[in-house]
Backbone as JSON, one array per atom type, in Angstrom:
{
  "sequence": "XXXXXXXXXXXXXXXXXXXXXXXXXXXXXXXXXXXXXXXXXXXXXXXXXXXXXXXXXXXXXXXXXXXXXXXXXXXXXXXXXXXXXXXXXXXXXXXXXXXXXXXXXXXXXXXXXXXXXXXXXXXXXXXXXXXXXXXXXXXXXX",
  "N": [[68.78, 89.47, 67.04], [71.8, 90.25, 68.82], [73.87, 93.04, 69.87], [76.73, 93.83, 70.53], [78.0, 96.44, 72.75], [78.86, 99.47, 75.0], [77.92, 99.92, 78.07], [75.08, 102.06, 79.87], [75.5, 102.19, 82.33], [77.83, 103.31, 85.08], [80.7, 102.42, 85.84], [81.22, 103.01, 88.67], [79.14, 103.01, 91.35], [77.28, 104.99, 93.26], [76.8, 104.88, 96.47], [75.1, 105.05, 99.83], [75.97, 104.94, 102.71], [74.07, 103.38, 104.88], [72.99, 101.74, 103.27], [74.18, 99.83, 102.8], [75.04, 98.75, 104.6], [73.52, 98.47, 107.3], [73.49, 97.42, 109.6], [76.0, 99.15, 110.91], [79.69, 99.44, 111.08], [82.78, 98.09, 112.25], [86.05, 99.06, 112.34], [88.6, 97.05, 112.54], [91.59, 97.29, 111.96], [94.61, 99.89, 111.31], [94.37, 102.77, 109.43], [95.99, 102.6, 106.63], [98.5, 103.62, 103.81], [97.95, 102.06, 100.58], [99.67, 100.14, 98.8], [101.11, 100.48, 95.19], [101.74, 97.95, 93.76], [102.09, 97.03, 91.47], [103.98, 98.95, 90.71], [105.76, 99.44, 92.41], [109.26, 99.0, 94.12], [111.16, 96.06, 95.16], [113.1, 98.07, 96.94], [111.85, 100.65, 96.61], [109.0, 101.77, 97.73], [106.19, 102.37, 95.92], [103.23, 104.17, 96.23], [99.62, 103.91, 95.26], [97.82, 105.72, 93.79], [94.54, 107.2, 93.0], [92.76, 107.02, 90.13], [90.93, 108.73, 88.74], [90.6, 110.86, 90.56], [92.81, 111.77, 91.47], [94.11, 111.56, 94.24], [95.56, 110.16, 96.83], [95.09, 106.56, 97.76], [93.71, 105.23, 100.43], [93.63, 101.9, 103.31], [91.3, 100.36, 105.32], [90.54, 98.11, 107.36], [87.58, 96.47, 108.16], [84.58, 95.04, 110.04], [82.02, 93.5, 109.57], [79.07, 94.49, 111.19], [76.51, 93.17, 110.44], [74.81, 90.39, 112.0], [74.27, 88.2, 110.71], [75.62, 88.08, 108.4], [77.53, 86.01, 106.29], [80.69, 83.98, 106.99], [82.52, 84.45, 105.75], [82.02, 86.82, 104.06], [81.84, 88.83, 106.43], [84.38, 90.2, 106.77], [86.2, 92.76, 105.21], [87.89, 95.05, 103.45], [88.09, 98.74, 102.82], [88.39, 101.02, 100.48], [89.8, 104.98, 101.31], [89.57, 107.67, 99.88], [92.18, 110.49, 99.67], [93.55, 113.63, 100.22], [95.52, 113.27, 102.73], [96.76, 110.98, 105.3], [93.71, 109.17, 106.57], [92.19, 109.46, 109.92], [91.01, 107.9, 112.63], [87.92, 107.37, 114.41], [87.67, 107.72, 117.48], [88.09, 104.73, 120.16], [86.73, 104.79, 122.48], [87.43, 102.79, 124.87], [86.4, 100.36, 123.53], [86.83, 97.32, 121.78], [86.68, 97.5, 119.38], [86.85, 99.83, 116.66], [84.07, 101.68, 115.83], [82.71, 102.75, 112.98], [81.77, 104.89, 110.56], [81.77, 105.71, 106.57], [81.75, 108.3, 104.56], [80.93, 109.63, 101.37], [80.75, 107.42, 99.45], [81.38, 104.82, 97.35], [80.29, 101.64, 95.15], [82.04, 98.96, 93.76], [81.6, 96.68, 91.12], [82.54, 93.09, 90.47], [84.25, 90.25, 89.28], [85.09, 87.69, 91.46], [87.08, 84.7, 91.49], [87.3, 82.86, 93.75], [87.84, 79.85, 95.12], [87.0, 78.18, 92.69], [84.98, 79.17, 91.82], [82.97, 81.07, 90.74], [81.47, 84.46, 91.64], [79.49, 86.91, 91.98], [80.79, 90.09, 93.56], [81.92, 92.91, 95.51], [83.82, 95.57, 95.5], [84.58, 98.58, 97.89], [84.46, 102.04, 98.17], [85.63, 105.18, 99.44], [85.5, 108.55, 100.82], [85.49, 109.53, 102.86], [86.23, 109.15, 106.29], [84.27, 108.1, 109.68], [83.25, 108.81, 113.17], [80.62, 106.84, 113.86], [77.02, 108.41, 113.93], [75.5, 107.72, 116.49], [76.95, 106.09, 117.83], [78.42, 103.9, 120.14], [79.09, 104.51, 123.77], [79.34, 106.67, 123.04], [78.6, 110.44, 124.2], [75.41, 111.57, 124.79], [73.11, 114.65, 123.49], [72.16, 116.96, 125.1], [68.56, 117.01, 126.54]],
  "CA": [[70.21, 89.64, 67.0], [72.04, 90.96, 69.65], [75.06, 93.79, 70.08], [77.64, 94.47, 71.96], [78.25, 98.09, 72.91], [78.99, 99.82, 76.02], [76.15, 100.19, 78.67], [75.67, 103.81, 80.03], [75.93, 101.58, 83.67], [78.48, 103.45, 85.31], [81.65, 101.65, 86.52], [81.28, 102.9, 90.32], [78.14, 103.12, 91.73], [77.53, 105.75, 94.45], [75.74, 104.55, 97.62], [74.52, 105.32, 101.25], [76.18, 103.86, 104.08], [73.18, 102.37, 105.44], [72.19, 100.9, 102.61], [75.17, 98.79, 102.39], [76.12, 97.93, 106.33], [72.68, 98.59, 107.79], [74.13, 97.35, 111.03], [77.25, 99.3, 110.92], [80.89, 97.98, 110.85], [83.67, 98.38, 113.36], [87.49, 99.24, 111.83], [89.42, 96.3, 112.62], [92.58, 97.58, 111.76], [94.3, 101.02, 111.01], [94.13, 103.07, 107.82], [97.33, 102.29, 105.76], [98.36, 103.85, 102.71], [97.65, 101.34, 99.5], [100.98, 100.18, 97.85], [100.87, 100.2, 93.66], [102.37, 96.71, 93.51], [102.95, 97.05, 89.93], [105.5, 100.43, 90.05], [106.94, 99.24, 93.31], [109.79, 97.47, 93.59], [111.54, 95.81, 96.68], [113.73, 98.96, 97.25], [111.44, 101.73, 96.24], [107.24, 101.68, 97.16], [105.52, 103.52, 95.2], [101.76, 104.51, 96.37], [98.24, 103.88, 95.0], [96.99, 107.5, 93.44], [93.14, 107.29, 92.31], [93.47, 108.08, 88.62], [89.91, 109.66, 88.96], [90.83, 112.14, 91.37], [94.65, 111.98, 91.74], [93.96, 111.9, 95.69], [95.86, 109.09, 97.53], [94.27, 105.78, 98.22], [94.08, 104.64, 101.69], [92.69, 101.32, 103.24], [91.23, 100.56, 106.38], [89.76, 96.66, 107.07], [86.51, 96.54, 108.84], [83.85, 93.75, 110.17], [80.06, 94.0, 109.13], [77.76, 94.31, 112.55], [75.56, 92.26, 110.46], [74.7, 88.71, 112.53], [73.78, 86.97, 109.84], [76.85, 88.08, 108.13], [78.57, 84.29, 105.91], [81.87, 84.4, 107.74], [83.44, 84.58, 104.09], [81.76, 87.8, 104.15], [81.9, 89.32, 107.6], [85.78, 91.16, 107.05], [86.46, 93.21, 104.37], [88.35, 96.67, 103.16], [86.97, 99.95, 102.68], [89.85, 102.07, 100.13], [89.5, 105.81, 101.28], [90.28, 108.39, 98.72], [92.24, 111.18, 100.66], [94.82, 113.7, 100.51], [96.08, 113.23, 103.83], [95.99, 109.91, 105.97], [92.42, 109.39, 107.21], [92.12, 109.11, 111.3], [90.17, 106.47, 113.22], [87.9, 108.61, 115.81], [88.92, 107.11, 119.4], [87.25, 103.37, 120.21], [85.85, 104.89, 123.23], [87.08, 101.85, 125.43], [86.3, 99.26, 122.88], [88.26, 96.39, 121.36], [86.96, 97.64, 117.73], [86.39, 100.85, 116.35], [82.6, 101.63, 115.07], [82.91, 103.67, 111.94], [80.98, 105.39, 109.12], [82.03, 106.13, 105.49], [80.92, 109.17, 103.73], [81.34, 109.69, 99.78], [80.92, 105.85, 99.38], [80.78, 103.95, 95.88], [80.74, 100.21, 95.49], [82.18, 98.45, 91.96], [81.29, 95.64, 91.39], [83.54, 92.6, 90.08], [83.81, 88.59, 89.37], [85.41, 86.86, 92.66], [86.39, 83.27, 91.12], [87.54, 82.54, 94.53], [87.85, 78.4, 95.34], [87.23, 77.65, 91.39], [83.3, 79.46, 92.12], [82.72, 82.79, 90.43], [80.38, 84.81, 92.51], [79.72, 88.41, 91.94], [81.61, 90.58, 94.67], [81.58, 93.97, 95.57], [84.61, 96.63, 96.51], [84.48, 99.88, 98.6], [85.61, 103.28, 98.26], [85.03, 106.51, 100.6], [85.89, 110.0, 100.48], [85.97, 109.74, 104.53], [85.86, 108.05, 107.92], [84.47, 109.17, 111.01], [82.6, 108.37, 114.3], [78.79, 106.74, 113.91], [76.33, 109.48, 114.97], [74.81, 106.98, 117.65], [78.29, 105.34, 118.39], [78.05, 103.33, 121.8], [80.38, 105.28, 124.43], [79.22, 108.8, 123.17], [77.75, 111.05, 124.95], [73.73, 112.28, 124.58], [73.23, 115.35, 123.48], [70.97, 117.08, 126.76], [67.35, 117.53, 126.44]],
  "C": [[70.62, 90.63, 68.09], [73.7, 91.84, 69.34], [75.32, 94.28, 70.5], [77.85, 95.85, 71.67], [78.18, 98.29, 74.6], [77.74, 100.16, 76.78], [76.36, 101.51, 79.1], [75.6, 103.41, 81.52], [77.36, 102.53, 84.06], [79.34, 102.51, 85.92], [81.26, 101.84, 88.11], [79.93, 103.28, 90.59], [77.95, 104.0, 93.04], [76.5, 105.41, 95.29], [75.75, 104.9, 98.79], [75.5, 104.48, 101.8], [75.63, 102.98, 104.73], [72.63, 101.52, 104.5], [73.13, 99.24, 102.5], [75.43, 97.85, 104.18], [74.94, 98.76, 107.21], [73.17, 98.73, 109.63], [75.4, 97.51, 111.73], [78.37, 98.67, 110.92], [81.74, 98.77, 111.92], [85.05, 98.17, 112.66], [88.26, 98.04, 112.83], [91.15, 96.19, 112.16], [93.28, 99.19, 111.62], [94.67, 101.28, 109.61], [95.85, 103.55, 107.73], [97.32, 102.93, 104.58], [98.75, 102.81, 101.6], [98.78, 101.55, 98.43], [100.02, 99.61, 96.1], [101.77, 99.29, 93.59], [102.97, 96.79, 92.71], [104.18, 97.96, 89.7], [106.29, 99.91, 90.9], [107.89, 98.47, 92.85], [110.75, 97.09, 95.27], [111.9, 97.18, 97.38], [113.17, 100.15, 97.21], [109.67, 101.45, 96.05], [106.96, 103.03, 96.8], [103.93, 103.49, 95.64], [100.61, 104.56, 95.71], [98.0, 105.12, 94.61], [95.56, 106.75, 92.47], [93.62, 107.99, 91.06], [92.05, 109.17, 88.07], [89.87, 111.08, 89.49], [91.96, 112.7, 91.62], [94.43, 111.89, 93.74], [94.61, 110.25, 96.1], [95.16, 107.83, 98.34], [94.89, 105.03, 99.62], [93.47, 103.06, 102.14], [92.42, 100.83, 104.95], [90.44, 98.89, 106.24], [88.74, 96.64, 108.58], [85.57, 94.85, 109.07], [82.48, 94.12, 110.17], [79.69, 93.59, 110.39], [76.74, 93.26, 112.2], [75.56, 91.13, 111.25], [74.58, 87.37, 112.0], [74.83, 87.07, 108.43], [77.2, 86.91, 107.27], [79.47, 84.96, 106.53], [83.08, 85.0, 106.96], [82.96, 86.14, 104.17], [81.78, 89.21, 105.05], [83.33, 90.28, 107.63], [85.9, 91.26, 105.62], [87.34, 94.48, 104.31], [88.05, 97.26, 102.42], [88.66, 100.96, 102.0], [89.08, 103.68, 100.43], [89.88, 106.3, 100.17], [90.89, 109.67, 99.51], [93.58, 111.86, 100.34], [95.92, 113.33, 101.3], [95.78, 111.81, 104.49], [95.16, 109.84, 106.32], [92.65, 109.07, 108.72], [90.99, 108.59, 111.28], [89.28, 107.44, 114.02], [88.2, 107.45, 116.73], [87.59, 105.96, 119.32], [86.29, 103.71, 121.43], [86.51, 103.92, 124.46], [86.7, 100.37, 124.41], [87.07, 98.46, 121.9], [87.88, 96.94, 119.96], [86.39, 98.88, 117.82], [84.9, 101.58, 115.63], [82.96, 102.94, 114.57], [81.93, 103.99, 110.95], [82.11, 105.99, 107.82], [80.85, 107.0, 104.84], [81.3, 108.88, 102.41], [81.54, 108.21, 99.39], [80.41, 105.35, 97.89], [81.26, 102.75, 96.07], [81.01, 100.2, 93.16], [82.29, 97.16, 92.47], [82.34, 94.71, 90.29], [83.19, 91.2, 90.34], [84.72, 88.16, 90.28], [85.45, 85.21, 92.42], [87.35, 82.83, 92.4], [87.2, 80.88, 95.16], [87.07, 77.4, 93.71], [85.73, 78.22, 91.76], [82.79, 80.82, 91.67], [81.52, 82.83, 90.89], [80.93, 86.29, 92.16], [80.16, 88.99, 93.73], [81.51, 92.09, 94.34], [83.12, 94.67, 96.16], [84.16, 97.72, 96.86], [85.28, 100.64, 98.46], [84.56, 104.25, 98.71], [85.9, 107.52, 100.13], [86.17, 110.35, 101.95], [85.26, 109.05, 105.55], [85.33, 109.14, 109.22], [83.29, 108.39, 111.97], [80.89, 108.06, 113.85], [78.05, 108.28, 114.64], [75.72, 109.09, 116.08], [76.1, 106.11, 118.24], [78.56, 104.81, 119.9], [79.46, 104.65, 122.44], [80.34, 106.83, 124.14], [78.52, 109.61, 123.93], [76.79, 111.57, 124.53], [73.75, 113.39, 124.14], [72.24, 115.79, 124.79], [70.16, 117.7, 125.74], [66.63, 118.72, 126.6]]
}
């Protein structure tokens, strides 16, 4: 006999950067602050607040470096958590931005996207900022 009860699984899962986007991702857009659909209303948006932290949710839409990537998979968004807007660091010269997320948790969720439930994954950060190997940077000297 089996019974239901709560698992001690946490809802958000806290993970690495590399573990998730091995082959980094590049910001494809800039970081917006995350309307609360539900309070807004045409005349009056109202803003996204994390009810975890109270800190303002931001979102920024990125493209996985992976190559082998599905294409369904390849663009996604990354919600920061953040008092303040998060900044992009500079592209360097390049058409996309190569980025890292610190303070990163994934939750996970059912995606019945084209009548096909498939487990799916969202993102949330605590902050953005320049790869430490980021093409276009400069070496440190030897």
């Amino acid at each position: 006999m089996t019974e239901d009860r709560d698992m001690a699984m946490p809802r958000k899962i806290n993970i690495q950067f590399g573990e998730v986007f091995p082959h980094g991702v590049y910001a494809v857009s800039e970081v917006t602050q995350v309307r609360d659909f539900d309070r807004s209303t045409k005349d009056r948006p109202v803003y996204s607040v994390d009810e975890d932290s109270g800190l303002n949710v931001w979102s920024v839409d990125v493209m996985d470096g992976d190559p082998e990537a599905r294409k369904a998979d390849r663009q996604l968004s990354i919600k920061i958590l953040a008092k303040q807007q998060p900044v992009l660091p500079p592209a360097n010269g390049l058409p996309f931005t190569p980025v890292e997320f610190d303070g990163m948790a994934a939750t996970p969720y059912v995606s019945d996207s084209n009548g096909r439930p498939r487990l799916a994954w969202s993102f949330r950060a605590t902050a953005v900022r320049a790869p430490k190997n980021a093409p276009g940077q400069s070496k440190p000297a030897a």
